[in-house]
mmCIF file of C-alpha atoms and ligand atoms in Angstrom:
data_model
loop_
_atom_site.group_PDB
_atom_site.id
_atom_site.type_symbol
_atom_site.label_atom_id
_atom_site.label_comp_id
_atom_site.label_asym_id
_atom_site.label_seq_id
_atom_site.Cartn_x
_atom_site.Cartn_y
_atom_site.Cartn_z
ATOM 1 C CA UNK A 167 125.693 18.312 -12.434
ATOM 2 C CA UNK A 168 123.248 17.046 -9.881
ATOM 3 C CA UNK A 169 123.003 13.226 -8.896
ATOM 4 C CA UNK A 170 119.971 11.668 -10.244
ATOM 5 C CA UNK A 171 118.671 8.642 -8.483
ATOM 6 C CA UNK A 172 118.083 5.783 -10.873
ATOM 7 C CA UNK A 173 114.627 5.084 -11.431
ATOM 8 C CA UNK A 174 113.092 1.422 -12.389
ATOM 9 C CA UNK A 175 109.496 0.937 -13.023
ATOM 10 C CA UNK A 176 107.955 -2.468 -13.827
ATOM 11 C CA UNK A 177 104.932 -1.884 -16.045
ATOM 12 C CA UNK A 178 102.644 -4.816 -15.962
ATOM 13 C CA UNK A 179 100.467 -3.923 -18.574
ATOM 14 C CA UNK A 180 97.311 -6.106 -18.355
ATOM 15 C CA UNK A 181 98.918 -8.986 -16.591
ATOM 16 C CA UNK A 182 98.697 -10.244 -12.799
ATOM 17 C CA UNK A 183 95.710 -11.034 -10.725
ATOM 18 C CA UNK A 184 95.406 -9.436 -7.193
ATOM 19 C CA UNK A 185 96.987 -12.843 -5.926
ATOM 20 C CA UNK A 186 99.751 -13.012 -8.329
ATOM 21 C CA UNK A 187 100.381 -9.259 -7.723
ATOM 22 C CA UNK A 188 100.607 -10.154 -3.912
ATOM 23 C CA UNK A 189 102.860 -12.945 -4.695
ATOM 24 C CA UNK A 190 105.471 -10.938 -6.830
ATOM 25 C CA UNK A 191 105.776 -7.904 -4.342
ATOM 26 C CA UNK A 192 106.511 -10.505 -1.628
ATOM 27 C CA UNK A 193 109.257 -12.089 -3.607
ATOM 28 C CA UNK A 194 110.534 -8.825 -4.519
ATOM 29 C CA UNK A 195 110.901 -6.791 -1.290
ATOM 30 C CA UNK A 196 113.811 -9.149 0.010
ATOM 31 C CA UNK A 197 115.822 -9.064 -3.079
ATOM 32 C CA UNK A 198 115.640 -5.201 -3.436
ATOM 33 C CA UNK A 199 115.713 -4.517 0.276
ATOM 34 C CA UNK A 200 119.322 -2.714 0.181
ATOM 35 C CA UNK A 201 118.688 -0.736 -2.953
ATOM 36 C CA UNK A 202 119.073 3.175 -3.464
ATOM 37 C CA UNK A 203 117.310 3.168 -6.391
ATOM 38 C CA UNK A 204 113.566 4.426 -6.904
ATOM 39 C CA UNK A 205 111.731 1.060 -7.505
ATOM 40 C CA UNK A 206 108.157 1.637 -8.873
ATOM 41 C CA UNK A 207 105.858 -0.809 -9.516
ATOM 42 C CA UNK A 208 102.783 -0.369 -12.140
ATOM 43 C CA UNK A 209 100.221 -2.601 -11.914
ATOM 44 C CA UNK A 210 96.780 -2.958 -13.487
ATOM 45 C CA UNK A 211 93.991 -0.712 -11.515
ATOM 46 C CA UNK A 212 92.537 -3.785 -10.095
ATOM 47 C CA UNK A 213 95.851 -4.809 -8.169
ATOM 48 C CA UNK A 214 96.725 -1.411 -7.139
ATOM 49 C CA UNK A 215 95.367 -1.424 -3.523
ATOM 50 C CA UNK A 216 96.876 -4.688 -3.042
ATOM 51 C CA UNK A 217 100.386 -3.473 -4.046
ATOM 52 C CA UNK A 218 99.797 -0.366 -1.946
ATOM 53 C CA UNK A 219 99.497 -2.253 0.902
ATOM 54 C CA UNK A 220 101.872 -5.069 0.618
ATOM 55 C CA UNK A 221 104.560 -2.502 0.091
ATOM 56 C CA UNK A 222 103.848 -0.283 2.842
ATOM 57 C CA UNK A 223 106.894 0.813 4.932
ATOM 58 C CA UNK A 224 109.385 -0.148 1.959
ATOM 59 C CA UNK A 225 110.925 1.825 -0.669
ATOM 60 C CA UNK A 226 108.683 0.550 -3.274
ATOM 61 C CA UNK A 227 106.248 3.007 -4.949
ATOM 62 C CA UNK A 228 103.357 2.389 -6.950
ATOM 63 C CA UNK A 229 102.102 3.755 -10.516
ATOM 64 C CA UNK A 230 99.012 3.488 -12.362
ATOM 65 C CA UNK A 231 99.094 2.643 -16.109
ATOM 66 C CA UNK A 232 96.560 5.488 -17.099
ATOM 67 C CA UNK A 233 94.116 7.991 -15.519
ATOM 68 C CA UNK A 234 91.755 10.587 -17.165
ATOM 69 C CA UNK A 235 92.167 14.195 -17.010
ATOM 70 C CA UNK A 236 88.928 15.207 -15.251
ATOM 71 C CA UNK A 237 88.723 14.543 -11.312
ATOM 72 C CA UNK A 238 85.093 12.887 -12.127
ATOM 73 C CA UNK A 239 82.283 12.812 -14.568
ATOM 74 C CA UNK A 240 80.563 10.885 -17.144
ATOM 75 C CA UNK A 241 83.544 8.654 -18.351
ATOM 76 C CA UNK A 242 82.486 5.019 -18.081
ATOM 77 C CA UNK A 243 85.597 3.013 -17.589
ATOM 78 C CA UNK A 244 87.698 5.623 -16.502
ATOM 79 C CA UNK A 245 89.790 6.531 -13.376
ATOM 80 C CA UNK A 246 90.855 9.771 -12.221
ATOM 81 C CA UNK A 247 93.727 11.258 -10.317
ATOM 82 C CA UNK A 248 92.106 11.696 -6.899
ATOM 83 C CA UNK A 249 90.740 8.208 -7.132
ATOM 84 C CA UNK A 250 94.250 6.917 -7.321
ATOM 85 C CA UNK A 251 95.701 9.544 -4.998
ATOM 86 C CA UNK A 252 92.933 7.958 -2.298
ATOM 87 C CA UNK A 253 94.515 4.632 -2.994
ATOM 88 C CA UNK A 254 97.831 6.280 -1.995
ATOM 89 C CA UNK A 255 99.271 5.658 -5.339
ATOM 90 C CA UNK A 256 102.125 7.731 -6.183
ATOM 91 C CA UNK A 257 102.893 8.160 -9.773
ATOM 92 C CA UNK A 258 101.198 7.445 -13.250
ATOM 93 C CA UNK A 259 102.391 6.387 -16.671
ATOM 94 C CA UNK A 260 100.907 8.683 -19.404
ATOM 95 C CA UNK A 261 101.105 8.041 -23.165
ATOM 96 C CA UNK A 262 102.494 4.791 -23.242
ATOM 97 C CA UNK A 263 102.629 3.649 -26.865
ATOM 98 C CA UNK A 264 100.112 0.854 -26.352
ATOM 99 C CA UNK A 265 97.558 3.475 -25.368
ATOM 100 C CA UNK A 266 98.304 5.808 -27.881
ATOM 101 C CA UNK A 267 98.142 2.783 -30.411
ATOM 102 C CA UNK A 268 95.301 0.772 -29.526
ATOM 103 C CA UNK A 269 93.263 3.230 -27.434
ATOM 104 C CA UNK A 270 93.656 6.467 -29.504
ATOM 105 C CA UNK A 271 95.740 8.659 -26.942
ATOM 106 C CA UNK A 272 96.319 11.569 -28.438
ATOM 107 C CA UNK A 273 99.265 14.191 -27.544
ATOM 108 C CA UNK A 274 96.372 16.781 -26.966
ATOM 109 C CA UNK A 275 94.735 14.607 -24.506
ATOM 110 C CA UNK A 276 98.280 14.228 -22.562
ATOM 111 C CA UNK A 277 98.509 17.734 -22.485
ATOM 112 C CA UNK A 278 95.701 17.930 -20.442
ATOM 113 C CA UNK A 279 96.216 14.774 -18.448
ATOM 114 C CA UNK A 280 99.819 15.675 -17.223
ATOM 115 C CA UNK A 281 98.388 19.130 -15.393
ATOM 116 C CA UNK A 282 95.844 16.999 -13.814
ATOM 117 C CA UNK A 283 98.160 14.534 -12.622
ATOM 118 C CA UNK A 284 100.599 16.940 -11.172
ATOM 119 C CA UNK A 285 97.678 18.836 -9.485
ATOM 120 C CA UNK A 286 96.806 15.957 -7.685
ATOM 121 C CA UNK A 287 100.495 15.360 -6.572
ATOM 122 C CA UNK A 288 100.837 12.185 -8.873
ATOM 123 C CA UNK A 289 104.163 11.709 -10.441
ATOM 124 C CA UNK A 290 103.580 11.476 -14.327
ATOM 125 C CA UNK A 291 106.039 9.192 -16.100
ATOM 126 C CA UNK A 292 105.366 10.353 -19.685
ATOM 127 C CA UNK A 293 106.219 7.967 -22.386
ATOM 128 C CA UNK A 294 107.411 8.991 -25.774
ATOM 129 C CA UNK A 295 109.103 7.439 -28.542
ATOM 130 C CA UNK A 296 109.174 6.808 -32.638
ATOM 131 C CA UNK A 297 107.976 4.153 -34.779
ATOM 132 C CA UNK A 298 110.247 1.687 -36.990
ATOM 133 C CA UNK A 299 109.087 3.809 -39.818
ATOM 134 C CA UNK A 300 109.846 7.276 -38.280
ATOM 135 C CA UNK A 301 113.532 5.987 -37.712
ATOM 136 C CA UNK A 302 113.898 4.510 -40.908
ATOM 137 C CA UNK A 303 112.755 8.025 -42.370
ATOM 138 C CA UNK A 304 115.288 9.934 -40.268
ATOM 139 C CA UNK A 305 112.327 11.479 -38.267
ATOM 140 C CA UNK A 306 113.154 10.545 -34.570
ATOM 141 C CA UNK A 307 114.071 13.827 -33.372
ATOM 142 C CA UNK A 308 111.075 15.509 -35.179
ATOM 143 C CA UNK A 309 108.596 12.872 -33.671
ATOM 144 C CA UNK A 310 109.977 13.262 -30.379
ATOM 145 C CA UNK A 311 110.173 17.200 -30.263
ATOM 146 C CA UNK A 312 106.691 17.300 -31.419
ATOM 147 C CA UNK A 313 105.579 14.692 -28.615
ATOM 148 C CA UNK A 314 107.270 16.566 -26.001
ATOM 149 C CA UNK A 315 106.174 20.115 -26.899
ATOM 150 C CA UNK A 316 102.415 18.906 -27.257
ATOM 151 C CA UNK A 317 102.301 16.694 -24.106
ATOM 152 C CA UNK A 318 104.317 19.065 -21.806
ATOM 153 C CA UNK A 319 102.176 22.148 -23.411
ATOM 154 C CA UNK A 320 100.098 22.730 -20.551
ATOM 155 C CA UNK A 321 102.873 23.025 -17.730
ATOM 156 C CA UNK A 322 105.440 25.642 -16.918
ATOM 157 C CA UNK A 323 109.134 24.895 -16.612
ATOM 158 C CA UNK A 324 109.115 24.102 -12.658
ATOM 159 C CA UNK A 325 105.934 21.638 -13.430
ATOM 160 C CA UNK A 326 108.077 19.971 -16.254
ATOM 161 C CA UNK A 327 110.873 19.472 -13.677
ATOM 162 C CA UNK A 328 108.781 17.195 -11.762
ATOM 163 C CA UNK A 329 107.924 14.934 -15.020
ATOM 164 C CA UNK A 330 109.947 11.661 -15.209
ATOM 165 C CA UNK A 331 110.249 10.746 -19.023
ATOM 166 C CA UNK A 332 110.470 7.617 -20.582
ATOM 167 C CA UNK A 333 112.222 7.034 -24.147
ATOM 168 C CA UNK A 334 110.584 4.114 -25.642
ATOM 169 C CA UNK A 335 110.932 3.120 -29.105
ATOM 170 C CA UNK A 336 108.126 1.492 -30.217
ATOM 171 C CA UNK A 337 110.148 -0.941 -32.514
ATOM 172 C CA UNK A 338 111.911 -2.096 -29.233
ATOM 173 C CA UNK A 339 108.705 -2.729 -26.971
ATOM 174 C CA UNK A 340 107.959 -6.585 -26.372
ATOM 175 C CA UNK A 341 110.036 -7.232 -29.425
ATOM 176 C CA UNK A 342 113.351 -8.369 -27.914
ATOM 177 C CA UNK A 343 115.000 -5.849 -29.955
ATOM 178 C CA UNK A 344 116.770 -3.158 -27.811
ATOM 179 C CA UNK A 345 118.109 0.165 -28.932
ATOM 180 C CA UNK A 346 121.945 0.002 -29.302
ATOM 181 C CA UNK A 347 123.646 2.073 -26.509
ATOM 182 C CA UNK A 348 124.418 4.733 -29.017
ATOM 183 C CA UNK A 349 120.970 5.159 -30.188
ATOM 184 C CA UNK A 350 119.402 5.345 -26.448
ATOM 185 C CA UNK A 351 122.048 7.689 -25.467
ATOM 186 C CA UNK A 352 121.663 9.918 -28.454
ATOM 187 C CA UNK A 353 117.822 10.136 -28.015
ATOM 188 C CA UNK A 354 117.922 10.469 -24.258
ATOM 189 C CA UNK A 355 120.610 13.361 -24.508
ATOM 190 C CA UNK A 356 118.054 15.044 -27.200
ATOM 191 C CA UNK A 357 115.351 14.721 -24.814
ATOM 192 C CA UNK A 358 116.845 16.369 -22.159
ATOM 193 C CA UNK A 359 118.073 19.293 -24.539
ATOM 194 C CA UNK A 360 114.403 19.911 -25.583
ATOM 195 C CA UNK A 361 113.672 20.040 -21.729
ATOM 196 C CA UNK A 362 116.542 22.237 -20.980
ATOM 197 C CA UNK A 363 114.995 24.715 -23.812
ATOM 198 C CA UNK A 364 111.676 24.636 -22.438
ATOM 199 C CA UNK A 365 113.395 25.873 -19.334
ATOM 200 C CA UNK A 366 113.249 22.960 -17.034
ATOM 201 C CA UNK A 367 115.717 22.128 -14.694
ATOM 202 C CA UNK A 368 116.803 19.378 -17.461
ATOM 203 C CA UNK A 369 119.842 18.133 -15.378
ATOM 204 C CA UNK A 370 117.363 16.871 -12.435
ATOM 205 C CA UNK A 371 115.099 15.226 -14.956
ATOM 206 C CA UNK A 372 114.933 11.158 -14.897
ATOM 207 C CA UNK A 373 114.950 9.986 -18.330
ATOM 208 C CA UNK A 374 114.416 6.449 -18.604
ATOM 209 C CA UNK A 375 114.747 3.857 -21.412
ATOM 210 C CA UNK A 376 112.350 1.310 -22.369
ATOM 211 C CA UNK A 377 112.192 -1.451 -24.671
ATOM 212 C CA UNK A 378 113.172 -4.958 -24.098
ATOM 213 C CA UNK A 379 115.411 -4.281 -21.185
ATOM 214 C CA UNK A 380 116.413 -7.423 -19.292
ATOM 215 C CA UNK A 381 118.893 -8.449 -16.353
ATOM 216 C CA UNK A 382 121.393 -9.264 -19.648
ATOM 217 C CA UNK A 383 121.653 -5.686 -21.269
ATOM 218 C CA UNK A 384 120.300 -3.477 -18.253
ATOM 219 C CA UNK A 385 123.987 -2.779 -16.892
ATOM 220 C CA UNK A 386 125.179 -1.223 -20.400
ATOM 221 C CA UNK A 387 122.015 0.711 -21.031
ATOM 222 C CA UNK A 388 121.906 2.046 -17.462
ATOM 223 C CA UNK A 389 125.471 3.050 -17.472
ATOM 224 C CA UNK A 390 124.791 5.512 -20.465
ATOM 225 C CA UNK A 391 125.198 9.321 -19.183
ATOM 226 C CA UNK A 392 121.582 10.643 -19.730
ATOM 227 C CA UNK A 393 119.801 7.382 -19.258
ATOM 228 C CA UNK A 394 118.625 7.344 -15.595
ATOM 229 C CA UNK A 395 116.795 4.356 -15.375
ATOM 230 C CA UNK A 396 114.060 1.997 -16.934
ATOM 231 C CA UNK A 397 110.618 1.388 -17.950
ATOM 232 C CA UNK A 398 110.436 -2.540 -18.109
ATOM 233 C CA UNK A 399 107.638 -4.504 -19.767
ATOM 234 C CA UNK A 400 108.292 -8.284 -19.822
ATOM 235 C CA UNK A 401 111.215 -8.401 -17.340
ATOM 236 C CA UNK A 402 109.156 -6.563 -14.850
ATOM 237 C CA UNK A 403 106.700 -9.582 -14.459
ATOM 238 C CA UNK A 404 109.410 -11.940 -12.949
ATOM 239 C CA UNK A 405 110.389 -10.755 -9.331
ATOM 240 C CA UNK A 406 114.015 -12.492 -9.957
ATOM 241 C CA UNK A 407 114.664 -10.543 -13.373
ATOM 242 C CA UNK A 408 113.256 -7.011 -12.053
ATOM 243 C CA UNK A 409 115.304 -7.360 -8.940
ATOM 244 C CA UNK A 410 118.376 -8.010 -11.277
ATOM 245 C CA UNK A 411 117.470 -4.948 -13.098
ATOM 246 C CA UNK A 412 117.282 -2.947 -10.107
ATOM 247 C CA UNK A 413 120.228 -4.155 -8.902
ATOM 248 C CA UNK A 414 122.246 -3.104 -12.281
ATOM 249 C CA UNK A 415 121.185 0.434 -11.834
ATOM 250 C CA UNK A 416 123.326 0.614 -8.726
HETATM 251 C C1 LIG B 1419 106.918 -1.374 -21.831
HETATM 252 O O1 LIG B 1419 106.022 -2.034 -21.851
HETATM 253 O O2 LIG B 1419 106.851 -0.199 -21.573
HETATM 254 C C2 LIG B 1419 108.241 -2.073 -22.391
HETATM 255 C C3 LIG B 1419 109.415 -1.509 -22.419
HETATM 256 O O3 LIG B 1419 108.182 -3.422 -22.593
HETATM 257 P P1 LIG B 1419 109.486 -4.436 -22.748
HETATM 258 O O4 LIG B 1419 110.195 -4.233 -21.547
HETATM 259 O O5 LIG B 1419 108.558 -5.833 -22.759
HETATM 260 O O6 LIG B 1419 109.908 -4.215 -24.248
#
């Protein structure tokens, strides 16, 4: 089985001014200088350029938190993949549950965004996850399979192999509740099976867990065979906590 490099990403959501972003990067870099992991920071659009410049020459990569599928057009308030690439942004989070819940992001829109991201050479971090009601109803796998099949519907198997998947149970995001290691492993293994059935190089795809990952629980989650990293919200705002999670990833 190929070795998968651990992938640890901080999703800042709508947090941090440009000055605060600069402070974070300056504090983070010395703390993770020796890491072998892929370390990614996902600032709001306004702080992307600052983070890109501050991390130049380091292993830290930069991701946006969303993008529009068209290259340009009459889409007030939106930002396109080529605009992100022009800033030297390397990746983009797509389908975060907050975008699905508050901004009407649909699986159909994601099926258009994923090919657009790859065409621009942005690495997509696709978020999928079930609600608490779906889990309680025993529908977790059904929900995830539907999201994956639709969201990845515009990609061939080689393109799917270039996507990073983040499993984020909605009930665990920002709640302090974490999936148990058994739940995280079970779902991430299921996701890998779905990717394999789509013909992708499933053993090479990084599958992240996200949902209240903290320095105190990261090592246990990151040691699971099908969990290849984390998408971190709250703990990703603090350079010390985030560096501790990077450390736990090895
Ligand atoms: C997230 O926003 O993707 C997330 C996982 O948040 P938190 O770590 O705060 O639960």
